[in-house]
């Protein structure tokens, strides 16, 4: 991973794949992520930036949107995923509720 420390990025497109940003500042940037390589944004500040998802990352975002729009169970699955990202649900617990129930099964409950 290419490392960037305490750098300021302003009004520019920034490709995130394979980059390690630590304590950087992004002002008015277009943050582009394809999902081909990990990225790190430790301690960085994002001000008035936009996200651009391409390739596999765009496919993952589209899938999350489709799940959310599919009905109550899909919406719960997406919410459980975001709760895991937020650290509100341990990964094992979130994974246990990740299966979308069938039409006659109760929706998973978040604890």
mmCIF file with all atom_site columns, N, CA and C in Angstrom, residues 14-87:
data_model
loop_
_atom_site.group_PDB
_atom_site.id
_atom_site.type_symbol
_atom_site.label_atom_id
_atom_site.label_alt_id
_atom_site.label_comp_id
_atom_site.label_asym_id
_atom_site.label_entity_id
_atom_site.label_seq_id
_atom_site.pdbx_PDB_ins_code
_atom_site.Cartn_x
_atom_site.Cartn_y
_atom_site.Cartn_z
_atom_site.occupancy
_atom_site.B_iso_or_equiv
_atom_site.pdbx_formal_charge
_atom_site.auth_seq_id
_atom_site.auth_comp_id
_atom_site.auth_asym_id
_atom_site.auth_atom_id
_atom_site.pdbx_PDB_model_num
ATOM 1   N N  . UNK A 1 14 ? -9.310  11.696 -6.116  1.00 0.00 ? 14 UNK A N  1
ATOM 2   C CA . UNK A 1 14 ? -8.340  10.868 -5.404  1.00 0.00 ? 14 UNK A CA 1
ATOM 3   C C  . UNK A 1 14 ? -8.737  9.405  -5.556  1.00 0.00 ? 14 UNK A C  1
ATOM 4   N N  . UNK A 1 15 ? -7.880  8.620  -6.201  1.00 0.00 ? 15 UNK A N  1
ATOM 5   C CA . UNK A 1 15 ? -8.106  7.175  -6.331  1.00 0.00 ? 15 UNK A CA 1
ATOM 6   C C  . UNK A 1 15 ? -7.684  6.523  -5.016  1.00 0.00 ? 15 UNK A C  1
ATOM 7   N N  . UNK A 1 16 ? -8.611  5.817  -4.371  1.00 0.00 ? 16 UNK A N  1
ATOM 8   C CA . UNK A 1 16 ? -8.362  5.268  -3.043  1.00 0.00 ? 16 UNK A CA 1
ATOM 9   C C  . UNK A 1 16 ? -7.777  3.861  -3.042  1.00 0.00 ? 16 UNK A C  1
ATOM 10  N N  . UNK A 1 17 ? -8.061  3.052  -4.055  1.00 0.00 ? 17 UNK A N  1
ATOM 11  C CA . UNK A 1 17 ? -7.625  1.657  -4.063  1.00 0.00 ? 17 UNK A CA 1
ATOM 12  C C  . UNK A 1 17 ? -6.128  1.534  -3.788  1.00 0.00 ? 17 UNK A C  1
ATOM 13  N N  . UNK A 1 18 ? -5.794  0.675  -2.813  1.00 0.00 ? 18 UNK A N  1
ATOM 14  C CA . UNK A 1 18 ? -4.399  0.396  -2.527  1.00 0.00 ? 18 UNK A CA 1
ATOM 15  C C  . UNK A 1 18 ? -3.660  1.509  -1.806  1.00 0.00 ? 18 UNK A C  1
ATOM 16  N N  . UNK A 1 19 ? -4.371  2.489  -1.269  1.00 0.00 ? 19 UNK A N  1
ATOM 17  C CA . UNK A 1 19 ? -3.734  3.637  -0.616  1.00 0.00 ? 19 UNK A CA 1
ATOM 18  C C  . UNK A 1 19 ? -3.941  3.582  0.893   1.00 0.00 ? 19 UNK A C  1
ATOM 19  N N  . UNK A 1 20 ? -2.951  4.075  1.628   1.00 0.00 ? 20 UNK A N  1
ATOM 20  C CA . UNK A 1 20 ? -2.999  4.153  3.083   1.00 0.00 ? 20 UNK A CA 1
ATOM 21  C C  . UNK A 1 20 ? -2.850  5.628  3.459   1.00 0.00 ? 20 UNK A C  1
ATOM 22  N N  . UNK A 1 21 ? -3.957  6.237  3.874   1.00 0.00 ? 21 UNK A N  1
ATOM 23  C CA . UNK A 1 21 ? -3.964  7.648  4.267   1.00 0.00 ? 21 UNK A CA 1
ATOM 24  C C  . UNK A 1 21 ? -4.008  7.730  5.785   1.00 0.00 ? 21 UNK A C  1
ATOM 25  N N  . UNK A 1 22 ? -3.084  8.468  6.375   1.00 0.00 ? 22 UNK A N  1
ATOM 26  C CA . UNK A 1 22 ? -3.075  8.646  7.817   1.00 0.00 ? 22 UNK A CA 1
ATOM 27  C C  . UNK A 1 22 ? -3.010  10.133 8.130   1.00 0.00 ? 22 UNK A C  1
ATOM 28  N N  . UNK A 1 23 ? -4.027  10.607 8.875   1.00 0.00 ? 23 UNK A N  1
ATOM 29  C CA . UNK A 1 23 ? -4.115  12.011 9.291   1.00 0.00 ? 23 UNK A CA 1
ATOM 30  C C  . UNK A 1 23 ? -4.066  12.962 8.104   1.00 0.00 ? 23 UNK A C  1
ATOM 31  N N  . UNK A 1 24 ? -4.729  12.586 7.029   1.00 0.00 ? 24 UNK A N  1
ATOM 32  C CA . UNK A 1 24 ? -4.802  13.442 5.841   1.00 0.00 ? 24 UNK A CA 1
ATOM 33  C C  . UNK A 1 24 ? -6.098  14.245 5.867   1.00 0.00 ? 24 UNK A C  1
ATOM 34  N N  . UNK A 1 25 ? -6.137  15.313 5.095   1.00 0.00 ? 25 UNK A N  1
ATOM 35  C CA . UNK A 1 25 ? -7.333  16.138 4.974   1.00 0.00 ? 25 UNK A CA 1
ATOM 36  C C  . UNK A 1 25 ? -7.755  16.159 3.512   1.00 0.00 ? 25 UNK A C  1
ATOM 37  N N  . UNK A 1 26 ? -9.044  15.914 3.303   1.00 0.00 ? 26 UNK A N  1
ATOM 38  C CA . UNK A 1 26 ? -9.628  15.944 1.964   1.00 0.00 ? 26 UNK A CA 1
ATOM 39  C C  . UNK A 1 26 ? -10.691 17.030 1.949   1.00 0.00 ? 26 UNK A C  1
ATOM 40  N N  . UNK A 1 27 ? -10.494 18.064 1.151   1.00 0.00 ? 27 UNK A N  1
ATOM 41  C CA . UNK A 1 27 ? -11.451 19.170 1.037   1.00 0.00 ? 27 UNK A CA 1
ATOM 42  C C  . UNK A 1 27 ? -11.981 19.244 -0.387  1.00 0.00 ? 27 UNK A C  1
ATOM 43  N N  . UNK A 1 28 ? -13.297 19.044 -0.539  1.00 0.00 ? 28 UNK A N  1
ATOM 44  C CA . UNK A 1 28 ? -13.932 19.163 -1.852  1.00 0.00 ? 28 UNK A CA 1
ATOM 45  C C  . UNK A 1 28 ? -13.424 18.168 -2.873  1.00 0.00 ? 28 UNK A C  1
ATOM 46  N N  . UNK A 1 29 ? -13.031 17.007 -2.419  1.00 0.00 ? 29 UNK A N  1
ATOM 47  C CA . UNK A 1 29 ? -12.462 16.003 -3.320  1.00 0.00 ? 29 UNK A CA 1
ATOM 48  C C  . UNK A 1 29 ? -13.519 15.021 -3.810  1.00 0.00 ? 29 UNK A C  1
ATOM 49  N N  . UNK A 1 30 ? -13.212 14.404 -4.923  1.00 0.00 ? 30 UNK A N  1
ATOM 50  C CA . UNK A 1 30 ? -13.983 13.279 -5.432  1.00 0.00 ? 30 UNK A CA 1
ATOM 51  C C  . UNK A 1 30 ? -13.200 12.031 -5.046  1.00 0.00 ? 30 UNK A C  1
ATOM 52  N N  . UNK A 1 31 ? -13.744 11.255 -4.105  1.00 0.00 ? 31 UNK A N  1
ATOM 53  C CA . UNK A 1 31 ? -13.060 10.063 -3.605  1.00 0.00 ? 31 UNK A CA 1
ATOM 54  C C  . UNK A 1 31 ? -13.536 8.860  -4.400  1.00 0.00 ? 31 UNK A C  1
ATOM 55  N N  . UNK A 1 32 ? -12.626 8.261  -5.166  1.00 0.00 ? 32 UNK A N  1
ATOM 56  C CA . UNK A 1 32 ? -12.972 7.203  -6.106  1.00 0.00 ? 32 UNK A CA 1
ATOM 57  C C  . UNK A 1 32 ? -12.498 5.858  -5.595  1.00 0.00 ? 32 UNK A C  1
ATOM 58  N N  . UNK A 1 33 ? -13.428 4.913  -5.499  1.00 0.00 ? 33 UNK A N  1
ATOM 59  C CA . UNK A 1 33 ? -13.091 3.576  -5.007  1.00 0.00 ? 33 UNK A CA 1
ATOM 60  C C  . UNK A 1 33 ? -13.656 2.518  -5.937  1.00 0.00 ? 33 UNK A C  1
ATOM 61  N N  . UNK A 1 34 ? -12.765 1.614  -6.388  1.00 0.00 ? 34 UNK A N  1
ATOM 62  C CA . UNK A 1 34 ? -13.185 0.525  -7.272  1.00 0.00 ? 34 UNK A CA 1
ATOM 63  C C  . UNK A 1 34 ? -13.391 -0.784 -6.537  1.00 0.00 ? 34 UNK A C  1
ATOM 64  N N  . UNK A 1 35 ? -12.822 -0.935 -5.365  1.00 0.00 ? 35 UNK A N  1
ATOM 65  C CA . UNK A 1 35 ? -12.981 -2.174 -4.609  1.00 0.00 ? 35 UNK A CA 1
ATOM 66  C C  . UNK A 1 35 ? -12.017 -3.266 -5.007  1.00 0.00 ? 35 UNK A C  1
ATOM 67  N N  . UNK A 1 36 ? -10.960 -2.922 -5.724  1.00 0.00 ? 36 UNK A N  1
ATOM 68  C CA . UNK A 1 36 ? -9.982  -3.930 -6.128  1.00 0.00 ? 36 UNK A CA 1
ATOM 69  C C  . UNK A 1 36 ? -8.899  -4.163 -5.083  1.00 0.00 ? 36 UNK A C  1
ATOM 70  N N  . UNK A 1 37 ? -8.659  -3.163 -4.237  1.00 0.00 ? 37 UNK A N  1
ATOM 71  C CA . UNK A 1 37 ? -7.638  -3.260 -3.196  1.00 0.00 ? 37 UNK A CA 1
ATOM 72  C C  . UNK A 1 37 ? -8.150  -2.556 -1.948  1.00 0.00 ? 37 UNK A C  1
ATOM 73  N N  . UNK A 1 38 ? -7.663  -2.958 -0.774  1.00 0.00 ? 38 UNK A N  1
ATOM 74  C CA . UNK A 1 38 ? -8.080  -2.292 0.467   1.00 0.00 ? 38 UNK A CA 1
ATOM 75  C C  . UNK A 1 38 ? -7.613  -0.838 0.500   1.00 0.00 ? 38 UNK A C  1
ATOM 76  N N  . UNK A 1 39 ? -8.259  -0.066 1.346   1.00 0.00 ? 39 UNK A N  1
ATOM 77  C CA . UNK A 1 39 ? -7.878  1.334  1.560   1.00 0.00 ? 39 UNK A CA 1
ATOM 78  C C  . UNK A 1 39 ? -7.942  1.610  3.053   1.00 0.00 ? 39 UNK A C  1
ATOM 79  N N  . UNK A 1 40 ? -7.122  2.524  3.515   1.00 0.00 ? 40 UNK A N  1
ATOM 80  C CA . UNK A 1 40 ? -7.142  2.943  4.911   1.00 0.00 ? 40 UNK A CA 1
ATOM 81  C C  . UNK A 1 40 ? -7.222  4.467  4.959   1.00 0.00 ? 40 UNK A C  1
ATOM 82  N N  . UNK A 1 41 ? -8.077  4.975  5.845   1.00 0.00 ? 41 UNK A N  1
ATOM 83  C CA . UNK A 1 41 ? -8.261  6.428  6.011   1.00 0.00 ? 41 UNK A CA 1
ATOM 84  C C  . UNK A 1 41 ? -8.114  6.814  7.489   1.00 0.00 ? 41 UNK A C  1
ATOM 85  N N  . UNK A 1 42 ? -7.184  6.187  8.198   1.00 0.00 ? 42 UNK A N  1
ATOM 86  C CA . UNK A 1 42 ? -7.023  6.391  9.648   1.00 0.00 ? 42 UNK A CA 1
ATOM 87  C C  . UNK A 1 42 ? -6.802  7.862  10.001  1.00 0.00 ? 42 UNK A C  1
ATOM 88  N N  . UNK A 1 43 ? -7.645  8.370  10.886  1.00 0.00 ? 43 UNK A N  1
ATOM 89  C CA . UNK A 1 43 ? -7.474  9.720  11.409  1.00 0.00 ? 43 UNK A CA 1
ATOM 90  C C  . UNK A 1 43 ? -7.599  10.821 10.385  1.00 0.00 ? 43 UNK A C  1
ATOM 91  N N  . UNK A 1 44 ? -8.163  10.529 9.239   1.00 0.00 ? 44 UNK A N  1
ATOM 92  C CA . UNK A 1 44 ? -8.286  11.535 8.182   1.00 0.00 ? 44 UNK A CA 1
ATOM 93  C C  . UNK A 1 44 ? -9.601  12.290 8.297   1.00 0.00 ? 44 UNK A C  1
ATOM 94  N N  . UNK A 1 45 ? -9.632  13.486 7.732   1.00 0.00 ? 45 UNK A N  1
ATOM 95  C CA . UNK A 1 45 ? -10.807 14.351 7.764   1.00 0.00 ? 45 UNK A CA 1
ATOM 96  C C  . UNK A 1 45 ? -11.316 14.546 6.349   1.00 0.00 ? 45 UNK A C  1
ATOM 97  N N  . UNK A 1 46 ? -12.626 14.361 6.173   1.00 0.00 ? 46 UNK A N  1
ATOM 98  C CA . UNK A 1 46 ? -13.255 14.535 4.863   1.00 0.00 ? 46 UNK A CA 1
ATOM 99  C C  . UNK A 1 46 ? -14.254 15.680 4.953   1.00 0.00 ? 46 UNK A C  1
ATOM 100 N N  . UNK A 1 47 ? -14.040 16.730 4.175   1.00 0.00 ? 47 UNK A N  1
ATOM 101 C CA . UNK A 1 47 ? -14.914 17.905 4.167   1.00 0.00 ? 47 UNK A CA 1
ATOM 102 C C  . UNK A 1 47 ? -15.479 18.115 2.770   1.00 0.00 ? 47 UNK A C  1
ATOM 103 N N  . UNK A 1 48 ? -16.795 18.094 2.659   1.00 0.00 ? 48 UNK A N  1
ATOM 104 C CA . UNK A 1 48 ? -17.478 18.378 1.385   1.00 0.00 ? 48 UNK A CA 1
ATOM 105 C C  . UNK A 1 48 ? -16.959 17.529 0.233   1.00 0.00 ? 48 UNK A C  1
ATOM 106 N N  . UNK A 1 49 ? -16.752 16.262 0.502   1.00 0.00 ? 49 UNK A N  1
ATOM 107 C CA . UNK A 1 49 ? -16.275 15.345 -0.529  1.00 0.00 ? 49 UNK A CA 1
ATOM 108 C C  . UNK A 1 49 ? -17.445 14.548 -1.099  1.00 0.00 ? 49 UNK A C  1
ATOM 109 N N  . UNK A 1 50 ? -17.243 14.007 -2.277  1.00 0.00 ? 50 UNK A N  1
ATOM 110 C CA . UNK A 1 50 ? -18.220 13.112 -2.885  1.00 0.00 ? 50 UNK A CA 1
ATOM 111 C C  . UNK A 1 50 ? -17.555 11.761 -3.112  1.00 0.00 ? 50 UNK A C  1
ATOM 112 N N  . UNK A 1 51 ? -18.376 10.712 -3.104  1.00 0.00 ? 51 UNK A N  1
ATOM 113 C CA . UNK A 1 51 ? -17.891 9.360  -3.345  1.00 0.00 ? 51 UNK A CA 1
ATOM 114 C C  . UNK A 1 51 ? -18.224 8.965  -4.771  1.00 0.00 ? 51 UNK A C  1
ATOM 115 N N  . UNK A 1 52 ? -17.300 8.299  -5.419  1.00 0.00 ? 52 UNK A N  1
ATOM 116 C CA . UNK A 1 52 ? -17.523 7.705  -6.729  1.00 0.00 ? 52 UNK A CA 1
ATOM 117 C C  . UNK A 1 52 ? -17.136 6.239  -6.612  1.00 0.00 ? 52 UNK A C  1
ATOM 118 N N  . UNK A 1 53 ? -18.123 5.360  -6.748  1.00 0.00 ? 53 UNK A N  1
ATOM 119 C CA . UNK A 1 53 ? -17.869 3.927  -6.692  1.00 0.00 ? 53 UNK A CA 1
ATOM 120 C C  . UNK A 1 53 ? -17.865 3.384  -8.110  1.00 0.00 ? 53 UNK A C  1
ATOM 121 N N  . UNK A 1 54 ? -16.831 2.604  -8.430  1.00 0.00 ? 54 UNK A N  1
ATOM 122 C CA . UNK A 1 54 ? -16.684 2.032  -9.766  1.00 0.00 ? 54 UNK A CA 1
ATOM 123 C C  . UNK A 1 54 ? -16.509 0.527  -9.670  1.00 0.00 ? 54 UNK A C  1
ATOM 124 N N  . UNK A 1 55 ? -16.731 -0.173 -10.779 1.00 0.00 ? 55 UNK A N  1
ATOM 125 C CA . UNK A 1 55 ? -16.455 -1.604 -10.859 1.00 0.00 ? 55 UNK A CA 1
ATOM 126 C C  . UNK A 1 55 ? -17.089 -2.399 -9.737  1.00 0.00 ? 55 UNK A C  1
ATOM 127 N N  . UNK A 1 56 ? -16.292 -3.281 -9.080  1.00 0.00 ? 56 UNK A N  1
ATOM 128 C CA . UNK A 1 56 ? -16.831 -4.124 -8.011  1.00 0.00 ? 56 UNK A CA 1
ATOM 129 C C  . UNK A 1 56 ? -17.452 -3.327 -6.860  1.00 0.00 ? 56 UNK A C  1
ATOM 130 N N  . UNK A 1 57 ? -16.884 -2.193 -6.517  1.00 0.00 ? 57 UNK A N  1
ATOM 131 C CA . UNK A 1 57 ? -17.458 -1.373 -5.435  1.00 0.00 ? 57 UNK A CA 1
ATOM 132 C C  . UNK A 1 57 ? -18.837 -0.862 -5.831  1.00 0.00 ? 57 UNK A C  1
ATOM 133 N N  . UNK A 1 58 ? -18.995 -0.432 -7.084  1.00 0.00 ? 58 UNK A N  1
ATOM 134 C CA . UNK A 1 58 ? -20.303 0.024  -7.557  1.00 0.00 ? 58 UNK A CA 1
ATOM 135 C C  . UNK A 1 58 ? -21.310 -1.120 -7.529  1.00 0.00 ? 58 UNK A C  1
ATOM 136 N N  . UNK A 1 59 ? -20.851 -2.328 -7.871  1.00 0.00 ? 59 UNK A N  1
ATOM 137 C CA . UNK A 1 59 ? -21.734 -3.488 -7.828  1.00 0.00 ? 59 UNK A CA 1
ATOM 138 C C  . UNK A 1 59 ? -22.196 -3.772 -6.408  1.00 0.00 ? 59 UNK A C  1
ATOM 139 N N  . UNK A 1 60 ? -21.293 -3.655 -5.428  1.00 0.00 ? 60 UNK A N  1
ATOM 140 C CA . UNK A 1 60 ? -21.656 -3.895 -4.031  1.00 0.00 ? 60 UNK A CA 1
ATOM 141 C C  . UNK A 1 60 ? -22.660 -2.855 -3.541  1.00 0.00 ? 60 UNK A C  1
ATOM 142 N N  . UNK A 1 61 ? -22.462 -1.593 -3.905  1.00 0.00 ? 61 UNK A N  1
ATOM 143 C CA . UNK A 1 61 ? -23.406 -0.542 -3.504  1.00 0.00 ? 61 UNK A CA 1
ATOM 144 C C  . UNK A 1 61 ? -24.768 -0.784 -4.152  1.00 0.00 ? 61 UNK A C  1
ATOM 145 N N  . UNK A 1 62 ? -24.777 -1.194 -5.410  1.00 0.00 ? 62 UNK A N  1
ATOM 146 C CA . UNK A 1 62 ? -26.032 -1.486 -6.107  1.00 0.00 ? 62 UNK A CA 1
ATOM 147 C C  . UNK A 1 62 ? -26.754 -2.641 -5.425  1.00 0.00 ? 62 UNK A C  1
ATOM 148 N N  . UNK A 1 63 ? -25.997 -3.681 -5.021  1.00 0.00 ? 63 UNK A N  1
ATOM 149 C CA . UNK A 1 63 ? -26.596 -4.821 -4.330  1.00 0.00 ? 63 UNK A CA 1
ATOM 150 C C  . UNK A 1 63 ? -27.226 -4.383 -3.015  1.00 0.00 ? 63 UNK A C  1
ATOM 151 N N  . UNK A 1 64 ? -26.529 -3.553 -2.235  1.00 0.00 ? 64 UNK A N  1
ATOM 152 C CA . UNK A 1 64 ? -27.075 -3.081 -0.963  1.00 0.00 ? 64 UNK A CA 1
ATOM 153 C C  . UNK A 1 64 ? -28.363 -2.289 -1.201  1.00 0.00 ? 64 UNK A C  1
ATOM 154 N N  . UNK A 1 65 ? -28.398 -1.476 -2.244  1.00 0.00 ? 65 UNK A N  1
ATOM 155 C CA . UNK A 1 65 ? -29.608 -0.731 -2.574  1.00 0.00 ? 65 UNK A CA 1
ATOM 156 C C  . UNK A 1 65 ? -30.751 -1.653 -2.969  1.00 0.00 ? 65 UNK A C  1
ATOM 157 N N  . UNK A 1 66 ? -30.447 -2.666 -3.770  1.00 0.00 ? 66 UNK A N  1
ATOM 158 C CA . UNK A 1 66 ? -31.476 -3.620 -4.191  1.00 0.00 ? 66 UNK A CA 1
ATOM 159 C C  . UNK A 1 66 ? -32.027 -4.403 -3.000  1.00 0.00 ? 66 UNK A C  1
ATOM 160 N N  . UNK A 1 67 ? -31.129 -4.818 -2.091  1.00 0.00 ? 67 UNK A N  1
ATOM 161 C CA . UNK A 1 67 ? -31.584 -5.519 -0.884  1.00 0.00 ? 67 UNK A CA 1
ATOM 162 C C  . UNK A 1 67 ? -32.480 -4.620 -0.050  1.00 0.00 ? 67 UNK A C  1
ATOM 163 N N  . UNK A 1 68 ? -32.060 -3.379 0.133   1.00 0.00 ? 68 UNK A N  1
ATOM 164 C CA . UNK A 1 68 ? -32.817 -2.450 0.965   1.00 0.00 ? 68 UNK A CA 1
ATOM 165 C C  . UNK A 1 68 ? -34.213 -2.216 0.392   1.00 0.00 ? 68 UNK A C  1
ATOM 166 N N  . UNK A 1 69 ? -34.298 -2.123 -0.922  1.00 0.00 ? 69 UNK A N  1
ATOM 167 C CA . UNK A 1 69 ? -35.574 -1.854 -1.587  1.00 0.00 ? 69 UNK A CA 1
ATOM 168 C C  . UNK A 1 69 ? -36.436 -3.107 -1.737  1.00 0.00 ? 69 UNK A C  1
ATOM 169 N N  . UNK A 1 70 ? -35.882 -4.297 -1.441  1.00 0.00 ? 70 UNK A N  1
ATOM 170 C CA . UNK A 1 70 ? -36.611 -5.540 -1.688  1.00 0.00 ? 70 UNK A CA 1
ATOM 171 C C  . UNK A 1 70 ? -37.718 -5.813 -0.677  1.00 0.00 ? 70 UNK A C  1
ATOM 172 N N  . UNK A 1 71 ? -37.710 -5.134 0.434   1.00 0.00 ? 71 UNK A N  1
ATOM 173 C CA . UNK A 1 71 ? -38.726 -5.360 1.454   1.00 0.00 ? 71 UNK A CA 1
ATOM 174 C C  . UNK A 1 71 ? -38.113 -5.306 2.836   1.00 0.00 ? 71 UNK A C  1
ATOM 175 N N  . UNK A 1 72 ? -38.934 -5.617 3.830   1.00 0.00 ? 72 UNK A N  1
ATOM 176 C CA . UNK A 1 72 ? -38.523 -5.477 5.228   1.00 0.00 ? 72 UNK A CA 1
ATOM 177 C C  . UNK A 1 72 ? -37.296 -6.320 5.567   1.00 0.00 ? 72 UNK A C  1
ATOM 178 N N  . UNK A 1 73 ? -37.260 -7.574 5.116   1.00 0.00 ? 73 UNK A N  1
ATOM 179 C CA . UNK A 1 73 ? -36.131 -8.435 5.454   1.00 0.00 ? 73 UNK A CA 1
ATOM 180 C C  . UNK A 1 73 ? -34.836 -7.925 4.832   1.00 0.00 ? 73 UNK A C  1
ATOM 181 N N  . UNK A 1 74 ? -34.912 -7.478 3.604   1.00 0.00 ? 74 UNK A N  1
ATOM 182 C CA . UNK A 1 74 ? -33.726 -6.927 2.943   1.00 0.00 ? 74 UNK A CA 1
ATOM 183 C C  . UNK A 1 74 ? -33.241 -5.668 3.634   1.00 0.00 ? 74 UNK A C  1
ATOM 184 N N  . UNK A 1 75 ? -34.184 -4.815 4.026   1.00 0.00 ? 75 UNK A N  1
ATOM 185 C CA . UNK A 1 75 ? -33.819 -3.586 4.737   1.00 0.00 ? 75 UNK A CA 1
ATOM 186 C C  . UNK A 1 75 ? -33.156 -3.913 6.075   1.00 0.00 ? 75 UNK A C  1
ATOM 187 N N  . UNK A 1 76 ? -33.677 -4.926 6.778   1.00 0.00 ? 76 UNK A N  1
ATOM 188 C CA . UNK A 1 76 ? -33.063 -5.336 8.047   1.00 0.00 ? 76 UNK A CA 1
ATOM 189 C C  . UNK A 1 76 ? -31.648 -5.867 7.837   1.00 0.00 ? 76 UNK A C  1
ATOM 190 N N  . UNK A 1 77 ? -31.436 -6.597 6.763   1.00 0.00 ? 77 UNK A N  1
ATOM 191 C CA . UNK A 1 77 ? -30.109 -7.113 6.466   1.00 0.00 ? 77 UNK A CA 1
ATOM 192 C C  . UNK A 1 77 ? -29.123 -5.972 6.236   1.00 0.00 ? 77 UNK A C  1
ATOM 193 N N  . UNK A 1 78 ? -29.541 -4.968 5.467   1.00 0.00 ? 78 UNK A N  1
ATOM 194 C CA . UNK A 1 78 ? -28.676 -3.818 5.214   1.00 0.00 ? 78 UNK A CA 1
ATOM 195 C C  . UNK A 1 78 ? -28.408 -3.066 6.516   1.00 0.00 ? 78 UNK A C  1
ATOM 196 N N  . UNK A 1 79 ? -29.444 -2.854 7.322   1.00 0.00 ? 79 UNK A N  1
ATOM 197 C CA . UNK A 1 79 ? -29.258 -2.159 8.601   1.00 0.00 ? 79 UNK A CA 1
ATOM 198 C C  . UNK A 1 79 ? -28.329 -2.942 9.517   1.00 0.00 ? 79 UNK A C  1
ATOM 199 N N  . UNK A 1 80 ? -28.453 -4.273 9.542   1.00 0.00 ? 80 UNK A N  1
ATOM 200 C CA . UNK A 1 80 ? -27.560 -5.094 10.362  1.00 0.00 ? 80 UNK A CA 1
ATOM 201 C C  . UNK A 1 80 ? -26.115 -4.952 9.895   1.00 0.00 ? 80 UNK A C  1
ATOM 202 N N  . UNK A 1 81 ? -25.921 -4.874 8.595   1.00 0.00 ? 81 UNK A N  1
ATOM 203 C CA . UNK A 1 81 ? -24.575 -4.686 8.048   1.00 0.00 ? 81 UNK A CA 1
ATOM 204 C C  . UNK A 1 81 ? -23.999 -3.354 8.500   1.00 0.00 ? 81 UNK A C  1
ATOM 205 N N  . UNK A 1 82 ? -24.799 -2.279 8.417   1.00 0.00 ? 82 UNK A N  1
ATOM 206 C CA . UNK A 1 82 ? -24.317 -0.965 8.850   1.00 0.00 ? 82 UNK A CA 1
ATOM 207 C C  . UNK A 1 82 ? -24.087 -0.936 10.357  1.00 0.00 ? 82 UNK A C  1
ATOM 208 N N  . UNK A 1 83 ? -24.904 -1.622 11.135  1.00 0.00 ? 83 UNK A N  1
ATOM 209 C CA . UNK A 1 83 ? -24.680 -1.682 12.580  1.00 0.00 ? 83 UNK A CA 1
ATOM 210 C C  . UNK A 1 83 ? -23.370 -2.401 12.897  1.00 0.00 ? 83 UNK A C  1
ATOM 211 N N  . UNK A 1 84 ? -23.045 -3.415 12.111  1.00 0.00 ? 84 UNK A N  1
ATOM 212 C CA . UNK A 1 84 ? -21.764 -4.096 12.293  1.00 0.00 ? 84 UNK A CA 1
ATOM 213 C C  . UNK A 1 84 ? -20.619 -3.139 11.969  1.00 0.00 ? 84 UNK A C  1
ATOM 214 N N  . UNK A 1 85 ? -20.730 -2.385 10.875  1.00 0.00 ? 85 UNK A N  1
ATOM 215 C CA . UNK A 1 85 ? -19.709 -1.416 10.509  1.00 0.00 ? 85 UNK A CA 1
ATOM 216 C C  . UNK A 1 85 ? -19.535 -0.374 11.610  1.00 0.00 ? 85 UNK A C  1
ATOM 217 N N  . UNK A 1 86 ? -20.642 0.060  12.200  1.00 0.00 ? 86 UNK A N  1
ATOM 218 C CA . UNK A 1 86 ? -20.608 1.049  13.277  1.00 0.00 ? 86 UNK A CA 1
ATOM 219 C C  . UNK A 1 86 ? -20.082 0.473  14.586  1.00 0.00 ? 86 UNK A C  1
ATOM 220 N N  . UNK A 1 87 ? -19.919 -0.839 14.660  1.00 0.00 ? 87 UNK A N  1
ATOM 221 C CA . UNK A 1 87 ? -19.450 -1.482 15.871  1.00 0.00 ? 87 UNK A CA 1
ATOM 222 C C  . UNK A 1 87 ? -20.543 -1.701 16.895  1.00 0.00 ? 87 UNK A C  1
#
